[in-house]
Coordinates of C-alpha atoms in Angstrom, one line a residue:
X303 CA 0.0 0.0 0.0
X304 CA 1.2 3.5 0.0
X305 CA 2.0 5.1 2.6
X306 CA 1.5 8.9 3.6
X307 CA 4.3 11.1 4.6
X308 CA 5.4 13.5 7.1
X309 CA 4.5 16.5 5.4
X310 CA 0.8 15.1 4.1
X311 CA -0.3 14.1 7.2
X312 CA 1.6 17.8 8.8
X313 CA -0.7 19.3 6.3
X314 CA -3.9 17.0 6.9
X315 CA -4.1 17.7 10.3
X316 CA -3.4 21.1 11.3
X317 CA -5.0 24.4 9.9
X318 CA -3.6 25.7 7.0
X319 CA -0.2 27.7 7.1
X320 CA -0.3 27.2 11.3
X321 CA 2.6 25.0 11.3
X322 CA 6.2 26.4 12.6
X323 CA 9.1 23.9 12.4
X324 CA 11.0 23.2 16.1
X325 CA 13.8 21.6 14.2
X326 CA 17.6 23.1 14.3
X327 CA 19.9 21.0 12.4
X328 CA 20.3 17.6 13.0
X329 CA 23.6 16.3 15.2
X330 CA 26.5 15.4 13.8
X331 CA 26.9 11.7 14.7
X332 CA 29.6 9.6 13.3
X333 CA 29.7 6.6 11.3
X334 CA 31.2 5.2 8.4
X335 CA 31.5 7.4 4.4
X336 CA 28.3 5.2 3.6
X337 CA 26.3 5.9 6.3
X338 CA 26.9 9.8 5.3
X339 CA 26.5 9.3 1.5
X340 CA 22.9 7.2 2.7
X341 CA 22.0 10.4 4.8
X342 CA 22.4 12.7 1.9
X343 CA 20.8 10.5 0.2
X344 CA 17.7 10.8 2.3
X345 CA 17.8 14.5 2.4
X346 CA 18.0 14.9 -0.8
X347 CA 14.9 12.2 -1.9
X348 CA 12.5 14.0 0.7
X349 CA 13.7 17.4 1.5
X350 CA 14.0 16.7 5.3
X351 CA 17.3 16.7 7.4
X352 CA 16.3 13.6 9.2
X353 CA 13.8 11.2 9.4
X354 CA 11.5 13.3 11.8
X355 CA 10.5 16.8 11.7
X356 CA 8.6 18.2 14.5
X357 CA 6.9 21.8 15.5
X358 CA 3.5 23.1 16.2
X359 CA 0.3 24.3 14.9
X360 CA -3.3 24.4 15.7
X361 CA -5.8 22.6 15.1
X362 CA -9.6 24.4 14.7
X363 CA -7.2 27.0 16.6
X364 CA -6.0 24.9 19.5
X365 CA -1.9 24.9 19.5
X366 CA -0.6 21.7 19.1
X367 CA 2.9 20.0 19.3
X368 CA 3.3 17.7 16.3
X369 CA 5.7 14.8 15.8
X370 CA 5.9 12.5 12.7
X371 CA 8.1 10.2 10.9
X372 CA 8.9 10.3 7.3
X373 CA 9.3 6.5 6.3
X374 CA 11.0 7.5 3.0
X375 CA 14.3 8.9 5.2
X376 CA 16.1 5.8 6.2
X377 CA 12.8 3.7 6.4
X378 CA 11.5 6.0 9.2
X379 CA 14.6 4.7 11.5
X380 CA 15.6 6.4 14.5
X381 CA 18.6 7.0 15.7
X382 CA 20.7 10.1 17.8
X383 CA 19.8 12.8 15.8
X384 CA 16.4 11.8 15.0
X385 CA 15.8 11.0 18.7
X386 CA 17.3 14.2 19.9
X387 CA 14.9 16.3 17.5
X388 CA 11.9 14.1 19.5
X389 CA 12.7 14.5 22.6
X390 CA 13.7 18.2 22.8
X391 CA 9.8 18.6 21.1
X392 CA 8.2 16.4 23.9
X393 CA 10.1 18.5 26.5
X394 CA 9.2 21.5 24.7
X395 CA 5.6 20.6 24.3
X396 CA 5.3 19.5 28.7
X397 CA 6.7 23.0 29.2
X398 CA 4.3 25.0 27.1
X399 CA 2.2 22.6 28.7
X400 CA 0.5 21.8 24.5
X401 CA -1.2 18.5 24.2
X402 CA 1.3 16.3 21.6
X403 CA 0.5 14.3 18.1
X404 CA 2.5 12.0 17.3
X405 CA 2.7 10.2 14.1
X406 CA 5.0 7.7 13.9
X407 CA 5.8 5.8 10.7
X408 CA 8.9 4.0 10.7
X409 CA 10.8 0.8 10.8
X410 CA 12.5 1.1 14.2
X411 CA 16.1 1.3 15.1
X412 CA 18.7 2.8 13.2
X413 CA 21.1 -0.6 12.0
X414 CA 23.8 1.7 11.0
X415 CA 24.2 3.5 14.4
X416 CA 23.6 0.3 16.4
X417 CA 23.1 -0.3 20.3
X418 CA 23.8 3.4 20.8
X419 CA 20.7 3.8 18.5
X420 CA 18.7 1.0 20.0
X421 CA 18.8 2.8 23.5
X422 CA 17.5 6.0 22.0
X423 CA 14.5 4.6 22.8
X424 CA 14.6 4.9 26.5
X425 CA 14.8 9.0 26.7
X426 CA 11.9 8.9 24.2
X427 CA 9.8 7.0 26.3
X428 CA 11.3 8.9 29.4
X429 CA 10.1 12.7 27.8
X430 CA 6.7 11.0 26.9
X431 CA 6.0 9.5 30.1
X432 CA 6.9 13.0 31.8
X433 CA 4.9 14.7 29.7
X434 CA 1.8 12.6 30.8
X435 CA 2.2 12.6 33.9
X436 CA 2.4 16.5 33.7
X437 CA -1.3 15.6 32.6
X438 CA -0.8 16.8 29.1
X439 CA -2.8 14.4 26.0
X440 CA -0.3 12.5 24.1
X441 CA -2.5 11.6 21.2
X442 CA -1.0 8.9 18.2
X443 CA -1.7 8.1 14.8
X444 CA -0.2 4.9 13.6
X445 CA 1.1 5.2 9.7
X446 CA 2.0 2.4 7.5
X447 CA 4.4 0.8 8.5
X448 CA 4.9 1.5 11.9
X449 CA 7.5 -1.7 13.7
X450 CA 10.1 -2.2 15.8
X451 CA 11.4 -0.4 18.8
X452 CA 9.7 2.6 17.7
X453 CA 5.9 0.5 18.4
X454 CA 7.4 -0.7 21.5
X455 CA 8.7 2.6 23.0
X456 CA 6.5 6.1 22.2
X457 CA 4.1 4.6 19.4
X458 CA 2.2 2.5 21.9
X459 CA 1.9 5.2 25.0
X460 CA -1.0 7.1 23.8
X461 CA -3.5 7.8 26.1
X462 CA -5.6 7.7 23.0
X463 CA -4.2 5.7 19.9
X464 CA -5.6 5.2 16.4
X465 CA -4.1 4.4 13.0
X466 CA -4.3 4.2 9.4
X467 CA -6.2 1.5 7.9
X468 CA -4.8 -1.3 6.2
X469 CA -1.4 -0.5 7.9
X470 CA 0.8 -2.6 9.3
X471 CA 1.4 -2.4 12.4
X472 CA 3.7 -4.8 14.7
X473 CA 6.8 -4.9 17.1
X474 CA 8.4 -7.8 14.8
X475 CA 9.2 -7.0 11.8
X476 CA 7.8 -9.4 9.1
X477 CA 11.2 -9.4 6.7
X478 CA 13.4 -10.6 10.2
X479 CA 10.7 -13.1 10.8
X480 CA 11.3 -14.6 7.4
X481 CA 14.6 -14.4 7.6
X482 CA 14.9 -16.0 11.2
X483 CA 12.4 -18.8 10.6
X484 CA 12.6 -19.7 6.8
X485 CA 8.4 -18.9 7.0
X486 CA 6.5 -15.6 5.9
X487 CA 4.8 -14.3 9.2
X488 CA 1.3 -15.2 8.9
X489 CA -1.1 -12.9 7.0
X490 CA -3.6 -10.5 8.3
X491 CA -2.4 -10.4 12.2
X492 CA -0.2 -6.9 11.9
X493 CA -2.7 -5.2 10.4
X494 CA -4.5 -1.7 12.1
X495 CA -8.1 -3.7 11.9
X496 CA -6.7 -6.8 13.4
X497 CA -5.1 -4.9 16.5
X498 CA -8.2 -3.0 17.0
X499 CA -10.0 -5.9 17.1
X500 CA -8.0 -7.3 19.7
X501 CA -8.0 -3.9 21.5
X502 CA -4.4 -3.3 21.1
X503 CA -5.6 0.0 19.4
X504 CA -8.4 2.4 19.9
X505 CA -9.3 3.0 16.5
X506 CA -8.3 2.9 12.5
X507 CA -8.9 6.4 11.2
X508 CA -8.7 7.1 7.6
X509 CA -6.4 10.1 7.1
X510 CA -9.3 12.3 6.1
X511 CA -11.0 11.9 9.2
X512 CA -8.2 12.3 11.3
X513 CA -8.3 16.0 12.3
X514 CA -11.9 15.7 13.0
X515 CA -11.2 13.1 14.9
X516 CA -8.6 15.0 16.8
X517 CA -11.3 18.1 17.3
X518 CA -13.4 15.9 18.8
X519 CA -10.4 14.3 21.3
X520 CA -9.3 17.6 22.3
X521 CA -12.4 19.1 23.1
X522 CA -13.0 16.8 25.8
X523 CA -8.9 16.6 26.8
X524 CA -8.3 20.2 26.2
X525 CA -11.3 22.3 25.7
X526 CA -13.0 24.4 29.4
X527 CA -16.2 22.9 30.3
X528 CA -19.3 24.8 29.2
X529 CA -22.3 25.0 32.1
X530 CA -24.2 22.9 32.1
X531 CA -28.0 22.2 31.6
X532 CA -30.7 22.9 33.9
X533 CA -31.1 20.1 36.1
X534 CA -34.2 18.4 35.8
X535 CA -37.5 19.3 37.9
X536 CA -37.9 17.4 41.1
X537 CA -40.5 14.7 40.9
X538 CA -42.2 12.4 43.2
X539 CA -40.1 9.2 43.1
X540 CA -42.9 5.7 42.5
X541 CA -42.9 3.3 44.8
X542 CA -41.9 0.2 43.1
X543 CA -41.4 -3.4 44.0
X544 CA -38.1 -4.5 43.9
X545 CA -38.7 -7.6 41.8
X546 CA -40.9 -5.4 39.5
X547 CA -37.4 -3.0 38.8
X548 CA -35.7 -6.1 38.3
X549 CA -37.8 -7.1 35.9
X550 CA -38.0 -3.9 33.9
X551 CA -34.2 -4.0 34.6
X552 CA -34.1 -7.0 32.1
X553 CA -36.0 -5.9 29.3
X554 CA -33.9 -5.8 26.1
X555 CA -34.8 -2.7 24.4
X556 CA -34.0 -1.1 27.6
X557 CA -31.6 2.1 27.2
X558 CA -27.5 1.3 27.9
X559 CA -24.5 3.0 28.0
X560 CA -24.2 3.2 23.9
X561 CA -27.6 4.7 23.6
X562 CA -26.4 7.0 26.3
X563 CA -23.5 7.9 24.8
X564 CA -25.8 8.1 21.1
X565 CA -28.5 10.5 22.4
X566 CA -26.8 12.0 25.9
X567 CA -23.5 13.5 25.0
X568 CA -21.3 15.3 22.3
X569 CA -17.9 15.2 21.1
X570 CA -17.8 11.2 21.3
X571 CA -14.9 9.3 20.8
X572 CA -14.9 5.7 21.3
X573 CA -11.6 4.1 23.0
X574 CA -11.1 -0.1 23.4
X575 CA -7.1 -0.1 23.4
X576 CA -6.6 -2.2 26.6
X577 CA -3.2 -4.2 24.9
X578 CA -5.0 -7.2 26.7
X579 CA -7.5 -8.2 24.1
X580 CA -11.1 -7.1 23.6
X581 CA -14.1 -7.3 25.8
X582 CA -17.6 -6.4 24.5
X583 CA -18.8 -6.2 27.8
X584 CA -16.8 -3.0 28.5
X585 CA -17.7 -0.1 26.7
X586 CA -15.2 3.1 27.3
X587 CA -15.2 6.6 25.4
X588 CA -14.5 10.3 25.6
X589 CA -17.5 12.3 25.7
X590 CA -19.4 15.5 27.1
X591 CA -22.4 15.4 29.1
X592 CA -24.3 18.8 28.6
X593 CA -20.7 20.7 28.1
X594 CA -18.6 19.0 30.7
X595 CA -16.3 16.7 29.7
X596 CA -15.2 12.9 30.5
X597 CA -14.2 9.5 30.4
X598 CA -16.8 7.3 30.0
X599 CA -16.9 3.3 31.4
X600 CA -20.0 1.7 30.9
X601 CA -20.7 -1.8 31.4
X602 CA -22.3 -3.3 28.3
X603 CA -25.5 -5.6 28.0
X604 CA -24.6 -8.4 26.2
X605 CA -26.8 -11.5 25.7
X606 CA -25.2 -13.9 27.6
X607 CA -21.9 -11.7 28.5
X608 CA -20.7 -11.9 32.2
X609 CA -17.8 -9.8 32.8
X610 CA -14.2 -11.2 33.1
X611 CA -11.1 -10.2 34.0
X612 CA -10.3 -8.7 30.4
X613 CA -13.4 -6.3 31.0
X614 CA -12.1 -5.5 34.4
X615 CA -8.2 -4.5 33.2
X616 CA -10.5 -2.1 30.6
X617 CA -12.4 -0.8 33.3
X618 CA -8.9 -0.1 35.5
X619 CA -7.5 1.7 31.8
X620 CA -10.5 4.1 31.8
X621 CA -9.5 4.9 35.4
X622 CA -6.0 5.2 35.1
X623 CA -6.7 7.5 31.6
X624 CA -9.3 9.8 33.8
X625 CA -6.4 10.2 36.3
X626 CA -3.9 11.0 34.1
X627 CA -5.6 13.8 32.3
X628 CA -7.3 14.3 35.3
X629 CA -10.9 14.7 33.7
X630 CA -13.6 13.4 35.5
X631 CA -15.0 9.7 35.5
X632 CA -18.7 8.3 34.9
X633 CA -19.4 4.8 35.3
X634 CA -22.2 3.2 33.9
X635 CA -23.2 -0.4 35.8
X636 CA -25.3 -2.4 34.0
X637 CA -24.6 -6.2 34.8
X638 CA -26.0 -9.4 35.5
X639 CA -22.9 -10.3 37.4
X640 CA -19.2 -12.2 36.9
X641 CA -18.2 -14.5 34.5
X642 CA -18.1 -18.1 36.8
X643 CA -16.0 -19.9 34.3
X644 CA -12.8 -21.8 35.1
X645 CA -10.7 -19.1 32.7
X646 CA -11.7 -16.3 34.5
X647 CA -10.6 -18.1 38.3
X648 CA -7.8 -18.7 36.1
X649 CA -7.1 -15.6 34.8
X650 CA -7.7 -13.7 38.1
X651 CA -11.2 -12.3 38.3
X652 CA -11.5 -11.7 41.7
X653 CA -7.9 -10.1 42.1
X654 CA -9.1 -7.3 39.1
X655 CA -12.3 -6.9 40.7
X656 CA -10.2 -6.1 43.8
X657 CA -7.8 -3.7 41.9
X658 CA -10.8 -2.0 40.4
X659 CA -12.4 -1.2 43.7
X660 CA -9.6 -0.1 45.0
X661 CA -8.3 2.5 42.2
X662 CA -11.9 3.7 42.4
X663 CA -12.5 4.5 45.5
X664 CA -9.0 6.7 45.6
X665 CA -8.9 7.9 42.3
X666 CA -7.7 11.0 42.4
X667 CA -10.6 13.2 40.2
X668 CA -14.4 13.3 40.4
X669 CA -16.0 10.5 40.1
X670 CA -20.2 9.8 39.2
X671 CA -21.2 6.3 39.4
X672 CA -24.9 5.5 37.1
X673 CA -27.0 2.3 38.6
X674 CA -28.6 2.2 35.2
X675 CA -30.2 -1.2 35.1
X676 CA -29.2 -4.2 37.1
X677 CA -26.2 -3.9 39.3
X678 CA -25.0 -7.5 40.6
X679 CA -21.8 -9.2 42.0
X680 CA -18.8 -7.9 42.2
X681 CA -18.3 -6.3 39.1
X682 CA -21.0 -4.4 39.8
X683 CA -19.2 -3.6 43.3
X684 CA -15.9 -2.3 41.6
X685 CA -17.6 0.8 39.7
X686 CA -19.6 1.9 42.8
X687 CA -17.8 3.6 45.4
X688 CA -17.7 7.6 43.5
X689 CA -17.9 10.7 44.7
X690 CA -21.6 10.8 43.6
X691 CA -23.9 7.5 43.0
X692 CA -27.2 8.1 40.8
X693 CA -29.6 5.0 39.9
X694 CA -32.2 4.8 37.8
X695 CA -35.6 4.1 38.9
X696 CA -35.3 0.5 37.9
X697 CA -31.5 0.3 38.5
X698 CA -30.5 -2.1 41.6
X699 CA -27.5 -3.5 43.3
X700 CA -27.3 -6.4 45.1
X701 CA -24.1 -8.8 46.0
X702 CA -26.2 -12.0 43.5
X703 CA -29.0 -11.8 41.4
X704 CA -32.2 -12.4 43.8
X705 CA -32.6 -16.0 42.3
X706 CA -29.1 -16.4 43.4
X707 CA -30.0 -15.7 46.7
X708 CA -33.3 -17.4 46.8
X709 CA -31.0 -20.5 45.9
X710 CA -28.8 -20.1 49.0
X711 CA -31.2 -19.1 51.6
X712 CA -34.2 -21.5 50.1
X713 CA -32.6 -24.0 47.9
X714 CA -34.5 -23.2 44.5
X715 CA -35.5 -19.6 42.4
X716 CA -39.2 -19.5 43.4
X717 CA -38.3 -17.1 46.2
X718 CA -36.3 -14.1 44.2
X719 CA -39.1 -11.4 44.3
X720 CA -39.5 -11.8 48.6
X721 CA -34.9 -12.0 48.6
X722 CA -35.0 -8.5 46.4
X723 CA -37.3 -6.9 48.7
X724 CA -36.0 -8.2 51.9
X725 CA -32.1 -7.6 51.0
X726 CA -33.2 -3.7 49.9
X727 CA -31.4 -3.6 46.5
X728 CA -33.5 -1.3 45.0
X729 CA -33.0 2.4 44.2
X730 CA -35.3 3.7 47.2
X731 CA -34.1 1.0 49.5
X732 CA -30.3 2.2 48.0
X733 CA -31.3 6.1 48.5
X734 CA -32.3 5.7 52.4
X735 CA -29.4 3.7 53.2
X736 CA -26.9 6.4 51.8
X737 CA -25.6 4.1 48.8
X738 CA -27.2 6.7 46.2
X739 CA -27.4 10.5 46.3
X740 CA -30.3 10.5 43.6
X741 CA -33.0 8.5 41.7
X742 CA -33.3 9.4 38.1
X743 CA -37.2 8.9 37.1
X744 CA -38.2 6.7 34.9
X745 CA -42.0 7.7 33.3
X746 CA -42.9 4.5 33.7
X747 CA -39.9 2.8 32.3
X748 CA -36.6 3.8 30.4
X749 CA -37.9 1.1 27.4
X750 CA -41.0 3.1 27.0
X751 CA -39.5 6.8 27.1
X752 CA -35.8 6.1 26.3
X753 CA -35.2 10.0 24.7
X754 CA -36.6 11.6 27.6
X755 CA -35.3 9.2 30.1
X756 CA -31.5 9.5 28.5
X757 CA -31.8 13.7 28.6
X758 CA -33.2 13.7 32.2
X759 CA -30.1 11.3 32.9
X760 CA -28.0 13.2 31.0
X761 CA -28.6 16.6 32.4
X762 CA -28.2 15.1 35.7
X763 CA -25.0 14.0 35.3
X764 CA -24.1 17.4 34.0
X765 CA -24.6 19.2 36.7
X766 CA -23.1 16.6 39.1
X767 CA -20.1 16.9 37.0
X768 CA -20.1 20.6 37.5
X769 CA -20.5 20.6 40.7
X770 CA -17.4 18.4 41.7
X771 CA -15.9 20.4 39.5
X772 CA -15.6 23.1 42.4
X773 CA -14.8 20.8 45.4
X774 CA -10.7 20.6 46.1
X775 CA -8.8 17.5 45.5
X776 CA -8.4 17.0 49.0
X777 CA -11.9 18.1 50.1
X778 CA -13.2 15.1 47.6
X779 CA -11.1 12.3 48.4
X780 CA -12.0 12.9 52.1
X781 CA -15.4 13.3 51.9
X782 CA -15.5 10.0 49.6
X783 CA -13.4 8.2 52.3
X784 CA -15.7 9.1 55.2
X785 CA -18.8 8.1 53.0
X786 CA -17.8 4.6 52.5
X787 CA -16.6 4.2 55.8
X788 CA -19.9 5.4 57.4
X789 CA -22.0 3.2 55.3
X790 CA -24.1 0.6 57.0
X791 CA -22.9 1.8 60.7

């Protein structure tokens, strides 16, 4: 395929005539007369110094670090110079504190410069890593190809990551596999689509939708909240039976997270890069809810999907992602319960439901937990404990499904609807026992009004959103401590 260079996808993505180069001439590094004929070589076959050019721009006026490769020089290699030139931009964007694109296309390590080369990598990683944790978006497009140390250092550190489709895209190159193992690498597995599939990736983005794309990223990472929407009227909350919300919790044309996300919020962009494969009962996005932005971790009904430990590590990225640009977090619990299979004891399920509850109830930004249907077991548990807890009418929680319980307590199902009422899991029984802060109406049911039910719910979690918005770090944390402490003495 062809592939797109530096100064096409420089030009794609930022507005026209914004850019201004960062690059000063590249090092002098030694090597032998062919290395330097093979640099001017390069130069003089694209125009660049060195296989990287860097600088800034804006995009729909926001400045903007860029980096990007330009396969063409050297195969996109990197070595001193060119990892010089990156670095001094990543340090440059964490000081004018600019969220960073970067592009990289590129077949790794520079052969003719060696281990010295190789370990070029480290400082890369090192100036991106500080530049996160400076809470700054680091934001990368994938270009064909894109292998090597260069996938395993700064190309696979995006807090969001997306790339081009049909590229290839893999840490082992598929010429040294060939060449090591007498065998072509098998077909269709370091490809964009097959990485996103496994959730490696976030998304493959045609180039021509790749600076709307961006818009959309940064005006939830970058962009001030607007104010938000009126909060709903106050009305009389029904008095429903608890088996009569689970029921209604169970219907399938019943509202979720992705119609919430559909009809409740703008700006959406859809994330699933966990590097630990994909989960389709774990739904996580960038979105705004009435003009404030967030991350967005909803659990997803699936027929027949109990979550698992891969669904859990996702839940733990969305997290760690609202930490580190230290947007706020709303959780959307909607599950029949855990996956009881021996792969998930296997694999660890109740140690990531453990981590999950944990990094939640400390997570150091606001947090707005949704009960929005049913709410059972533990991975139910593990996206709880927030700063502010809202349930749906019908939305319960409850440590088994009643007929669960009935089966402990009674030895068969028939007594579910007298567990669900006696154990209190439902959102009244939740509300008075200081679980949930609010009940969000449902007129009768979310399946019969799902519009007006997803902007009441919408609007709701706006102004929550805004209103942690004003509450100190410090303040928060304690006052989320002390809840969950107090709870049930």
């Amino acid at each position: 395929m062809s592939r797109i260079g530096a100064i096409e996808l420089r030009d794609a993505v930022l507005d026209a005539d914004s850019f201004r180069s960062w690059d000063t001439p590249p090092l002098e590094v030694g090597g032998s007369e062919e290395y330097r004929r093979e640099l001017a070589d390069a130069a003089a076959k694209t125009g660049l110094d060195e296989s990287v050019l860097t600088g800034e721009g804006t995009v729909f006026g926001r400045r903007v670090a860029l980096v990007a490769c330009e396969f063409d020089f050297l195969a996109g290699s990197i070595g001193v110079a060119a990892a010089e030139r990156i670095t001094r931009a990543v340090a440059r964007a964490t000081a004018e504190r600019l969220p960073l694109v970067a592009s990289p296309s590129s077949g790794g390590t520079r052969m003719q410069e060696g281990t010295v080369a190789f370990l070029q990598m480290v400082k890369i990683a090192a100036a991106v890593e500080l530049h996160k944790r400076a809470h700054l978006p680091y934001l990368v497009y994938l270009r064909h190809p894109t292998t090597g140390g260069v996938f395993a250092s700064w190309g696979s550190l995006g807090h969001v990551t997306a790339a081009e489709p049909g590229a290839l895209i893999g840490f082992l190159g598929p010429r040294v596999y060939e060449h090591l193992y007498g065998e072509p690498f098998p077909s269709g597995v370091q490809t964009a689509e097959n990485l996103q599939r496994h959730a490696v990736i976030d998304g493959v983005v045609p180039l021509e939708a790749v600076r709307s794309t961006l818009d959309r990223t940064l005006k939830v990472l970058a962009d001030a909240p607007e104010p938000p929407p009126p909060p709903p009227a106050p009305v009389p909350i029904a008095d429903v039976p608890a088996w009569d919300s689970v029921v209604a919790s169970r219907r399938p044309d019943r509202p979720g997270v992705g119609y919430l996300l559909r009809h409740g919020t703008s700006d959406r962009v859809l994330l699933s890069g966990t590097g630990r494969g994909e989960d389709a009962t774990t739904l996580l996005a960038l979105a705004r809810f009435g003009g404030q932005p967030a991350v967005v971790l909803g659990q997803q009904r699936v027929l027949g999907g109990m979550v698992g430990p891969a669904a859990l590590r996702e839940a733990r990225r969305g997290m760690a992602l609202a930490a580190g640009l230290k947007l706020p977090l709303v959780l959307v619990i909607d599950t029949a319960g855990p996956a009881l299979t021996v792969e998930a004891e296997q694999d660890g399920l109740a140690g990531e439901i453990a981590r999950c509850l944990a990094d939640l109830v400390t997570l150091d930004t606001p947090t707005v937990s949704i009960l929005l249907g049913q709410g059972s077991g533990g991975p139910a548990l593990a996206m709880v404990p927030a700063d502010r807890v809202l349930a749906a009418l019908h939305g319960w929680l409850a440590p088994l499904p009643p007929e669960g319980a009935s089966a402990i307590v009674f030895r068969d199902t028939d007594h579910a609807p007298e567990l669900a009422a006696a154990q209190g899991i439902r959102s009244a029984d939740l509300l008075r026992s200081g679980i949930v802060d609010a009940i969000v109406p449902e007129s009768p049911d979310a399946a019969d009004e799902p519009l007006a039910f997803t902007q009441r719910l919408s609007a709701t979690i706006a102004n929550e959103l805004h209103s942690l918005r004003s509450v100190s770090d410090d303040e928060r944390l304690t006052a989320r401590l002390a809840r969950y402490r107090r709870i049930g003495l």
